[in-house]
XYZ file of C-alpha atoms in Angstrom:
406
model
C -4.341 -51.567 -17.867
C -3.806 -50.906 -21.718
C -6.116 -51.953 -24.576
C -5.344 -52.952 -28.113
C -6.216 -49.455 -29.350
C -3.915 -47.466 -26.626
C -0.653 -46.208 -28.364
C 2.634 -47.446 -27.043
C 4.206 -45.719 -24.199
C 7.531 -44.034 -25.539
C 10.563 -44.279 -22.993
C 11.883 -41.022 -21.954
C 14.985 -39.761 -23.825
C 17.135 -36.895 -23.468
C 16.430 -35.652 -26.825
C 13.255 -35.275 -25.712
C 13.796 -32.136 -23.652
C 14.364 -30.006 -26.762
C 12.267 -31.856 -29.382
C 9.079 -32.606 -27.429
C 7.024 -29.687 -27.025
C 5.788 -31.000 -23.622
C 9.474 -30.099 -22.164
C 10.792 -27.803 -24.415
C 9.614 -24.380 -22.794
C 10.578 -26.011 -19.323
C 14.169 -26.799 -20.645
C 14.706 -23.129 -22.159
C 13.609 -21.616 -18.883
C 15.700 -23.800 -16.730
C 18.630 -23.012 -19.117
C 17.775 -19.439 -18.820
C 17.708 -19.472 -15.219
C 21.135 -21.153 -14.706
C 22.580 -18.595 -17.242
C 21.325 -15.709 -15.133
C 22.479 -17.459 -11.775
C 25.774 -17.811 -13.208
C 26.060 -14.233 -14.546
C 24.970 -12.724 -10.928
C 27.484 -15.311 -9.325
C 30.267 -13.767 -11.696
C 29.221 -10.283 -11.174
C 28.949 -10.425 -7.310
C 32.279 -12.473 -7.076
C 34.173 -10.079 -9.148
C 32.889 -6.972 -6.945
C 33.960 -8.864 -3.884
C 37.461 -9.526 -5.295
C 37.896 -5.852 -6.386
C 36.830 -4.590 -3.256
C 39.298 -6.890 -1.829
C 42.168 -6.108 -3.740
C 41.482 -2.205 -2.954
C 41.514 -3.045 0.665
C 37.464 -2.386 0.948
C 34.749 -4.678 2.135
C 31.053 -4.295 2.319
C 29.882 -3.821 5.749
C 26.560 -1.900 7.013
C 28.104 -1.015 10.598
C 28.512 2.709 9.707
C 24.888 2.985 10.098
C 25.281 3.047 14.033
C 27.549 5.762 13.711
C 26.627 9.441 14.490
C 25.021 11.281 11.768
C 26.383 14.748 12.671
C 23.932 16.514 10.557
C 20.754 18.078 11.386
C 17.027 17.583 9.089
C 14.663 20.194 8.599
C 11.414 18.173 9.059
C 11.152 14.875 10.708
C 8.325 12.392 11.678
C 10.322 11.018 14.344
C 12.644 12.075 17.271
C 15.920 13.216 15.450
C 18.999 15.282 16.106
C 22.430 15.356 14.699
C 23.752 12.968 17.445
C 21.515 10.327 16.314
C 22.810 7.660 14.074
C 22.830 7.245 10.244
C 20.571 4.640 10.393
C 18.012 6.876 12.216
C 18.633 9.554 9.688
C 17.678 7.189 6.835
C 14.799 6.098 8.773
C 13.761 9.546 8.974
C 14.458 9.939 4.967
C 12.316 6.836 4.463
C 9.481 8.275 6.497
C 9.617 11.354 4.908
C 9.692 9.646 1.279
C 6.518 7.440 2.346
C 4.557 10.876 3.547
C 4.997 12.872 0.470
C 4.369 9.706 -1.679
C 1.180 9.129 -0.105
C -0.135 12.576 -0.044
C 0.880 13.056 -3.492
C -0.948 9.780 -4.691
C -3.893 10.888 -2.916
C -4.097 14.376 -4.291
C -3.008 13.420 -7.795
C -6.206 11.049 -7.738
C -8.176 13.525 -6.902
C -7.020 16.043 -9.453
C -6.934 12.958 -12.375
C -10.380 12.190 -11.802
C -11.823 15.426 -11.680
C -9.987 16.473 -14.702
C -10.584 13.394 -16.461
C -14.295 13.538 -15.947
C -14.547 17.271 -16.622
C -12.471 16.828 -20.026
C -15.579 14.956 -21.169
C -18.171 17.808 -20.291
C -20.656 19.127 -22.179
C -19.289 22.561 -21.460
C -17.095 23.909 -24.056
C -15.125 26.042 -21.784
C -14.692 23.634 -18.890
C -13.598 20.966 -21.493
C -11.097 23.266 -23.132
C -9.498 24.120 -19.610
C -9.100 20.873 -18.929
C -7.287 20.063 -21.876
C -5.161 22.919 -21.346
C -4.204 21.612 -17.902
C -3.238 18.475 -19.268
C -1.406 19.428 -22.241
C 0.793 22.084 -20.146
C 1.595 20.034 -17.053
C 2.280 16.658 -18.696
C 4.777 18.268 -21.302
C 6.856 20.059 -18.723
C 9.523 17.769 -16.576
C 8.229 17.654 -12.898
C 11.628 18.962 -11.861
C 10.917 22.481 -13.370
C 7.263 22.484 -11.525
C 8.982 21.639 -8.414
C 11.365 24.537 -8.762
C 8.925 27.034 -10.056
C 6.301 26.101 -7.162
C 9.123 26.294 -4.605
C 10.310 29.619 -5.920
C 7.134 31.306 -5.746
C 6.553 30.156 -1.839
C 10.044 31.306 -0.819
C 9.658 34.980 -3.197
C 5.974 35.743 -2.719
C 4.983 34.300 0.623
C 5.583 36.891 3.645
C 8.208 36.316 6.120
C 7.132 34.689 9.451
C 7.666 38.340 10.845
C 4.856 39.624 9.428
C 2.494 37.583 11.589
C 4.481 38.261 14.493
C 4.213 40.861 17.710
C 1.029 42.486 19.105
C 0.170 44.708 15.952
C 1.188 42.352 12.884
C 1.320 43.247 9.392
C -0.967 40.148 8.720
C -3.369 38.127 10.649
C -3.457 34.445 10.680
C -6.176 32.632 8.963
C -9.054 31.787 11.278
C -6.348 32.429 14.271
C -4.826 29.358 13.249
C -3.041 29.249 9.844
C -0.122 31.217 8.845
C 1.406 31.154 5.378
C 4.930 32.131 5.171
C 8.007 31.537 2.814
C 9.213 28.998 5.145
C 5.992 26.799 4.934
C 2.360 26.827 6.471
C 2.284 26.844 10.086
C -1.013 24.718 11.439
C -2.334 23.609 14.788
C -0.903 20.385 16.044
C -2.908 17.958 17.790
C -2.299 17.302 21.784
C -2.848 13.484 22.579
C -3.978 13.426 26.214
C -5.122 10.348 27.782
C -8.193 8.860 26.024
C -7.517 10.191 22.762
C -6.644 6.504 21.554
C -10.307 5.939 22.049
C -11.546 8.746 19.910
C -9.290 7.797 17.010
C -10.301 4.191 17.272
C -13.815 5.405 17.065
C -13.062 7.607 13.801
C -11.402 4.671 12.012
C -14.402 2.620 12.761
C -16.622 5.553 11.464
C -14.746 5.575 8.530
C -15.208 1.664 7.973
C -18.491 2.436 8.693
C -19.149 4.977 5.775
C -17.748 2.344 3.258
C -19.741 -0.380 4.499
C -22.955 1.761 4.433
C -22.008 2.983 0.633
C -21.351 -0.702 -0.339
C -24.941 -1.604 1.138
C -26.616 1.087 -0.323
C -24.856 0.250 -4.065
C -25.729 -3.296 -3.388
C -29.547 -2.199 -2.692
C -29.743 -0.225 -5.921
C -28.441 -3.212 -8.241
C -30.875 -5.813 -6.378
C -33.850 -3.821 -6.117
C -33.404 -0.723 -7.867
C -34.184 1.564 -4.703
C -32.092 4.562 -4.416
C -30.949 5.135 -1.070
C -29.194 8.421 -0.209
C -25.718 8.686 0.234
C -24.391 12.221 1.543
C -26.225 12.930 4.812
C -25.905 9.308 6.025
C -22.290 9.172 5.514
C -21.884 12.535 7.157
C -23.962 11.309 10.263
C -21.901 7.787 10.561
C -18.498 9.703 10.103
C -19.022 12.522 12.541
C -21.483 11.975 15.086
C -19.831 8.832 16.939
C -16.690 10.835 16.792
C -18.250 13.729 18.380
C -19.730 11.325 21.160
C -16.760 9.830 21.872
C -14.830 13.154 22.171
C -17.152 14.760 24.794
C -17.501 11.350 26.470
C -13.880 11.116 27.030
C -13.922 14.514 28.503
C -12.219 16.180 25.222
C -9.082 14.466 25.389
C -7.616 15.989 22.073
C -6.299 19.564 22.406
C -4.791 22.054 19.703
C -1.676 23.463 19.858
C -1.595 26.561 17.984
C 1.231 28.949 16.382
C 1.777 31.641 18.917
C 2.843 34.894 17.240
C 3.815 36.534 20.785
C 6.127 33.490 21.820
C 9.200 34.918 19.894
C 10.394 37.892 17.796
C 11.751 36.124 14.954
C 9.752 33.021 14.426
C 6.424 31.332 15.071
C 6.176 28.938 18.257
C 4.127 26.140 18.533
C 1.901 24.439 16.088
C 3.075 22.364 13.327
C 5.290 23.698 10.406
C 4.890 21.886 6.895
C 7.804 23.059 5.272
C 8.175 24.940 2.006
C 10.336 22.113 0.373
C 7.436 19.504 1.313
C 4.657 21.794 0.096
C 6.560 22.360 -3.331
C 7.203 18.687 -3.913
C 3.794 17.440 -3.064
C 1.941 19.984 -4.994
C 4.226 19.644 -8.123
C 4.108 15.449 -8.020
C 0.342 15.920 -7.631
C -0.687 18.442 -10.431
C 2.073 16.643 -12.854
C 1.052 13.101 -12.214
C -2.913 13.956 -12.032
C -2.247 15.412 -15.872
C -1.572 11.795 -16.735
C -4.066 10.131 -14.397
C -6.443 12.677 -16.195
C -5.813 10.794 -19.620
C -6.067 7.593 -17.689
C -9.682 8.301 -16.624
C -10.736 9.910 -20.003
C -9.904 6.763 -22.001
C -11.450 4.420 -19.167
C -14.570 6.538 -19.401
C -14.631 6.508 -23.372
C -14.140 2.525 -22.985
C -17.572 2.117 -21.730
C -20.308 1.680 -24.327
C -22.611 4.772 -24.465
C -25.569 2.639 -24.401
C -24.660 2.420 -20.798
C -24.796 5.870 -19.808
C -28.144 6.337 -21.978
C -29.960 3.440 -20.421
C -29.034 4.656 -17.048
C -30.618 8.156 -18.098
C -33.507 6.392 -19.718
C -34.127 5.280 -15.786
C -34.283 8.746 -14.723
C -30.939 8.869 -13.172
C -28.992 12.085 -12.655
C -25.695 12.634 -14.796
C -23.730 12.480 -11.668
C -25.543 9.099 -10.487
C -24.877 7.973 -14.034
C -21.166 8.974 -13.762
C -20.775 7.417 -10.034
C -22.896 4.130 -10.186
C -22.641 2.850 -13.652
C -19.975 4.814 -15.847
C -16.826 4.805 -13.415
C -17.354 1.505 -11.909
C -17.011 0.025 -15.406
C -14.183 2.454 -16.389
C -12.023 1.283 -13.249
C -11.333 -2.076 -14.963
C -9.698 0.101 -17.864
C -8.304 2.703 -15.381
C -6.373 0.837 -12.667
C -3.571 -0.950 -14.529
C -2.207 2.386 -15.866
C -2.904 4.124 -12.446
C -0.543 1.585 -10.791
C 2.395 3.015 -12.914
C 1.528 6.427 -12.045
C 1.532 5.714 -8.256
C 4.874 4.200 -9.156
C 6.165 6.931 -10.709
C 5.053 9.566 -7.987
C 7.081 7.195 -5.470
C 10.342 7.301 -7.594
C 10.024 11.164 -8.952
C 9.852 11.976 -5.090
C 13.500 11.344 -5.069
C 13.996 14.554 -6.918
C 13.265 16.062 -3.248
C 17.090 17.015 -3.042
C 16.087 19.778 -5.718
C 14.579 21.646 -2.883
C 16.118 20.452 0.164
C 13.626 18.126 1.132
C 15.257 15.207 3.509
C 13.736 12.053 1.623
C 15.778 8.869 1.485
C 17.879 9.821 -1.235
C 18.890 12.941 0.262
C 20.004 11.591 3.844
C 20.989 8.012 2.797
C 21.891 8.325 -0.685
C 23.367 12.004 -0.317
C 25.106 13.294 3.169
C 25.580 9.720 4.765
C 27.157 8.588 1.541
C 29.415 11.539 1.419
C 30.341 11.435 5.180
C 31.218 7.654 5.219
C 31.953 6.789 1.460
C 30.169 3.864 1.861
C 28.738 4.314 -1.671
C 28.293 0.487 -2.592
C 26.383 -0.090 0.452
C 24.220 3.345 -0.005
C 23.140 2.495 -3.098
C 22.091 -1.355 -2.343
C 20.247 0.050 0.624
C 18.435 2.651 -1.904
C 17.730 -0.091 -4.542
C 16.165 -2.186 -2.022
C 13.915 0.322 -0.541
C 12.569 1.597 -3.980
C 11.962 -2.090 -5.155
C 10.322 -2.782 -1.942
C 7.939 0.301 -1.507
C 7.094 -0.288 -5.742
C 6.455 -3.952 -5.149
C 3.786 -3.169 -2.340
C 2.064 -0.712 -4.097
C 1.881 -2.941 -7.169
C 0.754 -5.822 -5.057
C -2.163 -3.773 -3.346
C -3.026 -2.198 -6.376
C -3.076 -5.526 -8.283
C -5.280 -7.007 -5.618
C -7.927 -4.040 -6.016
C -7.780 -4.315 -9.770
C -8.616 -8.079 -9.023
C -11.669 -7.372 -6.842
C -13.037 -5.189 -9.392
C -12.505 -7.179 -12.628
C -15.513 -8.952 -14.552
C -16.157 -12.574 -13.179
C -17.387 -14.974 -15.511
C -19.460 -17.609 -14.465
């Protein structure tokens, strides 16, 4: 029903799409979307016509053909008779491996350097400033080459560890550092090892649950529960019990210096290209993360730390329980960009011979098959997918720690 005071309802007219503020933004967005779709259609149609005129077509059946080349470090079984598709999967796994390792270590370096840059100790503060200014102002490719050159030129050859009377002894009888990489023990998975791994994962979840509970108790009651030794007990005691109850199902395959005259046998070899790329990405990106951490800490009011200190909390507790949780709201958004940079900068692996997705699919496979368009499209799809997944995960975490208004 309408009353005498209600304004008359105007009928809809096409001119309102531009003149009425209720519809104008929607109209402009619709026009932009249509123009963008037409531009994409035109480019795709032009590409298909040019390929057809040149006698070419877009096809991905080459991924099933034998690759014909070896890969120095793989996470899955691979030989030169495997397909190009399997070579691409090996490259994807290698990219994810180095990106994950670099994200973890860069975060550790960045948090430590960012906190120490605000230390009251003049020497430590200046040393961290030197680290940040040096590493973030030199291109990461140069650091990759420098670290790789140092490893291959300074580290001893594998022969130094071979024979009954070697020139060098392995560290703890388990680790050998050579110019080819680092040899470490490899796990041997026997029946029952899956139970131990499951218990280990549950122990990690238990540690996070306990620390969250301790923090909740502190905020609600002011009672400070110990963090260190309970976390260690929760992490190791169940794993050790499961390990012995299952009959010690996980063994170690150690590097054997007597198995071969020319190279170490057994164990797991972490190649020099992987170490150089991993360490260079970590220390380079860690310098940027350090500045993000420093900015986040400075964004927290000094009154917060002064109030915590007045309650008798030690400086370490003040940083972990009061300052850093509030600083995360400033740190996380730029940290997402740094993780994306690590993932994309890992494509520089080809400079030291590390077989990532760019070196396999975008390098050797592209040159052998001549399928440049298909290979580049797959590369773009991979980097777009992994970047969106990282951003989505970090955005979910960022939303969980933001201030929630009542």
